[in-house]
Short mmCIF file of C-alpha atoms and ligand atoms in Angstrom, two decimals:
data_model
loop_
_atom_site.label_atom_id
_atom_site.label_comp_id
_atom_site.label_asym_id
_atom_site.label_seq_id
_atom_site.Cartn_x
_atom_site.Cartn_y
_atom_site.Cartn_z
CA MET C 287 0.00 0.00 0.00
CA THR C 288 1.64 3.26 -1.05
CA HIS C 289 -1.21 5.76 -0.75
CA ALA C 290 -4.17 6.24 1.58
CA PHE C 291 -6.64 9.05 2.20
CA GLY C 292 -6.62 11.00 5.48
CA ILE C 293 -9.40 13.21 6.83
CA ASP C 294 -9.06 15.41 9.88
CA ILE C 295 -12.37 16.43 11.48
CA GLY C 296 -12.10 19.48 13.69
CA GLY C 297 -14.49 21.91 15.35
CA SER C 298 -14.18 24.49 12.58
CA GLY C 299 -12.93 22.61 9.51
CA ILE C 300 -12.86 19.22 7.83
CA LYS C 301 -9.61 18.73 5.93
CA GLY C 302 -8.48 15.90 3.72
CA ALA C 303 -5.82 14.77 1.25
CA PRO C 304 -4.38 11.62 -0.23
CA VAL C 305 -1.11 10.80 1.54
CA ASP C 306 2.08 9.18 0.29
CA LEU C 307 2.76 6.58 2.98
CA LYS C 308 6.43 6.33 2.15
CA SER C 309 7.27 9.95 2.87
CA GLY C 310 4.31 10.71 5.14
CA ARG C 311 3.45 13.74 3.03
CA PRO C 312 0.09 14.77 1.59
CA LEU C 313 0.04 14.44 -2.19
CA GLY C 314 -0.57 18.05 -3.17
CA GLU C 315 -2.80 20.58 -1.47
CA ARG C 316 -5.22 19.44 1.20
CA PHE C 317 -8.88 20.44 0.72
CA ARG C 318 -10.90 22.02 3.54
CA LEU C 319 -14.61 22.62 4.05
CA PRO C 320 -16.16 24.25 7.12
CA THR C 321 -17.55 21.90 9.77
CA PRO C 322 -21.38 22.00 9.52
CA GLN C 323 -23.33 23.42 12.44
CA PRO C 324 -24.74 21.63 14.33
CA ALA C 325 -21.84 19.19 13.85
CA THR C 326 -23.83 15.99 14.27
CA PRO C 327 -22.13 12.78 13.08
CA LYS C 328 -24.43 12.47 10.03
CA ALA C 329 -24.00 16.11 8.96
CA VAL C 330 -20.22 15.75 9.33
CA ALA C 331 -20.21 12.50 7.30
CA LYS C 332 -21.92 14.28 4.39
CA VAL C 333 -19.24 17.00 4.36
CA VAL C 334 -16.53 14.31 4.56
CA ALA C 335 -18.02 12.77 1.39
CA LYS C 336 -17.69 16.16 -0.38
CA VAL C 337 -14.05 16.49 0.70
CA ILE C 338 -13.27 13.07 -0.79
CA GLU C 339 -15.26 13.83 -3.98
CA HIS C 340 -13.08 16.88 -4.53
CA PHE C 341 -10.15 14.54 -5.29
CA GLY C 342 -11.98 12.66 -8.04
CA PRO C 343 -12.68 8.97 -8.66
CA GLN C 344 -9.12 7.85 -7.84
CA ALA C 345 -9.52 8.92 -4.19
CA ALA C 346 -12.56 6.67 -3.93
CA THR C 347 -10.36 3.60 -4.28
CA LEU C 348 -7.96 4.43 -1.41
CA PRO C 349 -8.30 3.20 2.18
CA ILE C 350 -9.81 6.01 4.25
CA GLY C 351 -8.82 7.09 7.75
CA LEU C 352 -10.71 9.71 9.73
CA THR C 353 -9.79 11.54 12.90
CA VAL C 354 -12.41 12.72 15.37
CA PRO C 355 -12.00 14.89 18.49
CA ALA C 356 -13.45 12.16 20.71
CA ILE C 357 -12.70 8.86 22.42
CA VAL C 358 -13.18 5.98 19.95
CA THR C 359 -13.74 2.40 21.11
CA HIS C 360 -15.24 -0.54 19.21
CA GLY C 361 -16.43 1.60 16.33
CA HIS C 362 -18.25 4.10 18.56
CA THR C 363 -17.34 7.62 19.67
CA ARG C 364 -17.68 7.85 23.44
CA SER C 365 -17.15 11.51 24.32
CA ALA C 366 -17.80 14.98 22.96
CA ALA C 367 -15.74 17.56 24.85
CA ASN C 368 -15.62 20.13 22.04
CA ILE C 369 -18.19 18.83 19.56
CA ASP C 370 -21.95 18.13 19.33
CA LYS C 371 -23.20 15.89 22.15
CA LYS C 372 -24.73 13.50 19.57
CA TRP C 373 -21.22 12.02 19.23
CA ILE C 374 -21.52 10.35 22.61
CA ASP C 375 -22.01 6.61 21.93
CA ALA C 376 -22.61 7.21 18.21
CA PRO C 377 -21.88 4.13 15.98
CA ILE C 378 -19.41 6.27 14.07
CA VAL C 379 -17.82 3.59 11.90
CA GLU C 380 -21.26 2.45 10.74
CA ILE C 381 -22.40 6.05 10.08
CA PHE C 382 -19.30 6.98 8.07
CA SER C 383 -19.11 3.71 6.14
CA THR C 384 -22.80 3.95 5.22
CA VAL C 385 -22.58 7.56 3.99
CA LEU C 386 -19.25 6.95 2.20
CA ASP C 387 -20.29 3.50 0.99
CA ARG C 388 -17.04 1.75 1.95
CA PRO C 389 -15.01 0.60 4.96
CA VAL C 390 -13.39 3.31 7.09
CA THR C 391 -10.88 3.55 9.94
CA VAL C 392 -11.78 6.05 12.66
CA LEU C 393 -9.46 7.17 15.42
CA ASN C 394 -9.00 9.96 17.94
CA ASP C 395 -7.40 13.11 16.45
CA ALA C 396 -4.47 13.26 18.90
CA ASP C 397 -3.83 9.54 18.45
CA ALA C 398 -3.58 10.14 14.70
CA ALA C 399 -1.16 13.04 15.27
CA GLY C 400 0.87 10.83 17.59
CA LEU C 401 1.14 8.04 15.02
CA ALA C 402 2.21 10.55 12.38
CA GLU C 403 4.95 12.00 14.61
CA VAL C 404 6.23 8.53 15.55
CA HIS C 405 6.29 7.24 11.97
CA TYR C 406 7.35 10.36 10.09
CA GLY C 407 8.04 13.24 12.46
CA SER C 408 9.74 14.42 15.64
CA ALA C 409 9.46 11.08 17.49
CA ARG C 410 10.64 8.91 14.62
CA GLY C 411 12.81 6.05 15.84
CA ASN C 412 12.15 6.69 19.54
CA GLU C 413 12.16 3.33 21.30
CA GLY C 414 10.72 4.52 24.62
CA LEU C 415 7.52 6.19 25.81
CA VAL C 416 6.52 9.17 23.68
CA ILE C 417 3.69 11.48 24.72
CA VAL C 418 2.38 13.63 21.89
CA THR C 419 0.12 16.50 22.94
CA THR C 420 -1.90 18.73 20.66
CA LEU C 421 -2.65 22.20 21.95
CA GLY C 422 -5.75 23.57 20.21
CA THR C 423 -9.37 24.14 21.24
CA GLY C 424 -8.72 21.43 23.84
CA ILE C 425 -5.63 19.41 24.72
CA GLY C 426 -5.31 16.09 22.92
CA SER C 427 -2.80 13.42 23.85
CA ALA C 428 -1.32 10.21 22.47
CA LEU C 429 0.75 7.65 24.39
CA ILE C 430 3.07 5.62 22.21
CA TYR C 431 5.32 3.03 23.75
CA ARG C 432 8.01 1.43 21.57
CA GLY C 433 6.09 2.48 18.49
CA VAL C 434 2.75 1.05 19.66
CA LEU C 435 -0.15 3.37 20.41
CA VAL C 436 -2.08 3.03 23.66
CA PRO C 437 -5.27 4.61 22.32
CA ASN C 438 -7.59 7.17 23.89
CA ALA C 439 -5.36 8.70 26.53
CA GLU C 440 -7.29 11.80 27.64
CA LEU C 441 -4.57 13.69 29.48
CA GLY C 442 -6.16 17.03 28.62
CA HIS C 443 -8.84 16.20 31.16
CA ILE C 444 -6.65 15.47 34.17
CA GLN C 445 -7.46 17.68 37.13
CA ILE C 446 -4.72 20.02 38.26
CA ASN C 447 -5.35 22.33 41.22
CA GLY C 448 -9.08 21.86 40.77
CA PHE C 449 -9.17 22.61 37.03
CA GLU C 450 -9.30 20.38 34.00
CA ALA C 451 -5.91 20.85 32.28
CA GLU C 452 -7.39 21.84 28.90
CA LYS C 453 -9.52 24.56 30.53
CA ARG C 454 -6.30 26.25 31.69
CA ALA C 455 -3.65 25.42 29.14
CA ALA C 456 -5.21 24.78 25.71
CA ALA C 457 -4.09 27.15 22.95
CA SER C 458 -7.67 28.48 22.75
CA VAL C 459 -7.43 29.57 26.40
CA ARG C 460 -4.26 31.53 25.67
CA THR C 461 -6.13 33.44 22.96
CA LYS C 462 -9.33 33.88 24.96
CA GLU C 463 -7.58 35.13 28.09
CA ASP C 464 -4.96 37.01 26.07
CA LEU C 465 -2.16 35.34 28.04
CA SER C 466 1.46 36.38 27.52
CA TRP C 467 3.80 33.61 26.35
CA ALA C 468 5.30 33.56 29.86
CA ASP C 469 1.88 33.08 31.49
CA PHE C 470 0.96 30.42 28.96
CA ALA C 471 4.26 28.65 29.64
CA GLN C 472 3.51 28.76 33.37
CA ARG C 473 0.25 26.90 32.78
CA LEU C 474 1.92 24.42 30.46
CA GLN C 475 4.58 23.87 33.11
CA GLU C 476 1.91 22.67 35.57
CA PHE C 477 0.44 20.38 32.93
CA TYR C 478 3.65 18.82 31.63
CA ALA C 479 5.20 18.50 35.11
CA THR C 480 2.12 16.57 36.26
CA VAL C 481 2.13 14.29 33.22
CA GLU C 482 5.89 13.81 33.58
CA PHE C 483 5.45 12.69 37.18
CA LEU C 484 2.62 10.31 36.28
CA PHE C 485 4.21 8.63 33.23
CA SER C 486 7.99 9.28 33.17
CA PRO C 487 8.04 9.61 29.38
CA ASP C 488 11.19 9.68 27.27
CA LEU C 489 9.95 12.43 24.98
CA PHE C 490 7.16 15.01 24.77
CA VAL C 491 6.10 16.23 21.33
CA VAL C 492 4.00 19.39 21.19
CA GLY C 493 1.61 19.83 18.26
CA GLY C 494 -1.35 22.00 17.35
CA GLY C 495 -1.23 25.34 15.49
CA VAL C 496 0.48 27.09 18.42
CA SER C 497 3.55 24.84 17.98
CA ARG C 498 4.49 27.23 15.15
CA ASN C 499 5.51 29.54 17.99
CA ALA C 500 7.19 26.83 20.03
CA ASP C 501 10.35 28.94 20.45
CA LYS C 502 8.28 31.46 22.47
CA PHE C 503 7.19 29.01 25.17
CA LEU C 504 8.99 25.65 25.06
CA PRO C 505 12.35 27.11 26.22
CA LEU C 506 10.56 28.49 29.32
CA LEU C 507 9.53 25.02 30.52
CA GLN C 508 11.61 23.25 33.15
CA LEU C 509 11.21 19.51 32.76
CA LYS C 510 13.47 16.49 33.03
CA THR C 511 11.98 15.14 29.83
CA GLN C 512 13.04 16.39 26.41
CA ILE C 513 10.20 18.41 24.83
CA VAL C 514 10.16 19.24 21.12
CA PRO C 515 7.70 20.77 18.63
CA ALA C 516 5.78 18.47 16.28
CA ALA C 517 7.31 18.15 12.82
CA LEU C 518 4.13 17.61 10.80
CA ARG C 519 2.31 20.69 12.05
CA ASN C 520 -1.20 20.91 10.63
CA HIS C 521 -0.80 17.80 8.48
CA ALA C 522 -0.33 15.41 11.40
CA GLY C 523 -4.01 14.41 11.66
CA ILE C 524 -4.40 13.71 7.95
CA VAL C 525 -1.13 11.79 7.74
CA GLY C 526 -1.78 9.73 10.90
CA ALA C 527 -5.30 8.88 9.75
CA ALA C 528 -4.04 7.74 6.36
CA TRP C 529 -1.30 5.66 8.00
CA ALA C 530 -3.84 4.01 10.32
CA ALA C 531 -6.18 3.24 7.41
CA ALA C 532 -3.43 1.31 5.68
CA GLN C 533 -2.71 -1.00 8.67
CA PRO C 534 -4.39 -4.30 9.42
CA SER C 535 -6.72 -3.01 12.19
CA GLU C 536 -5.05 -4.94 15.02
CA ASP C 537 -1.72 -3.24 14.26
CA ILE C 538 -2.69 0.38 15.00
C1 BGC P 107 -10.96 15.59 23.65
C2 BGC P 107 -9.95 14.65 23.00
C3 BGC P 107 -9.34 15.30 21.78
C4 BGC P 107 -8.77 16.66 22.15
C5 BGC P 107 -8.22 17.40 20.94
C6 BGC P 107 -10.26 16.91 23.95
O1 BGC P 107 -11.18 17.78 24.52
O2 BGC P 107 -11.46 15.04 24.85
O3 BGC P 107 -10.59 13.43 22.66
O4 BGC P 107 -8.32 14.48 21.31
O5 BGC P 107 -9.76 17.48 22.75
O6 BGC P 107 -9.21 17.62 19.97
#
């Protein structure tokens, strides 16, 4: 398998592209449509179909992987922190495969980003425990030990000093509260120090749009663990989803 199709479903946009699985790069420009409102699973599936259609009949023959901002177990989404509540316990694989008329692979968005970083990005070749975090509307996380994903880690929801971590330290909170980089770093320090104590990882990788400005806040963190920006930036979800779609399901 050399190519697969990746779709990244977010709160504001649904983005997709065919991906070259050798290099881990999208083949050409990704295509984006706005996330429908309300973003129910069925409404989202219809927009996903349009994103795939944009790439013509060839795309229809590729394995398809989709990321969702929710816990995914046994073909169902189980949470909906930053998306329509209809996602809770939705039979998401059935919904997507019915609307798209073919088999699909569905996984958590941060898990997809984690797989992309481990296979093609900043964590490539790491033989220990890698924790990939995505700082966006919420905080997503992926635990990958010796190259194998432990799916659905929800570290953005751990309680620190009485607050859910993502309510204090997501990139969206920095914007909303107009935090300086130093204040943002202070909040990230609490988060990463707690996660470091709980898991003793070998490497943290920091993704999400704000990782573009990693030099403004990562050097301010004081951790024992190496912490580096994500390499795939805003392609990580698409690339990780495509990679996952090309695996025999028990190997993700
Ligand atoms: C959700 C995660 C998701 C993350 C990033 C969190 O609020 O609980 O499942 O990975 O946001 O979208």
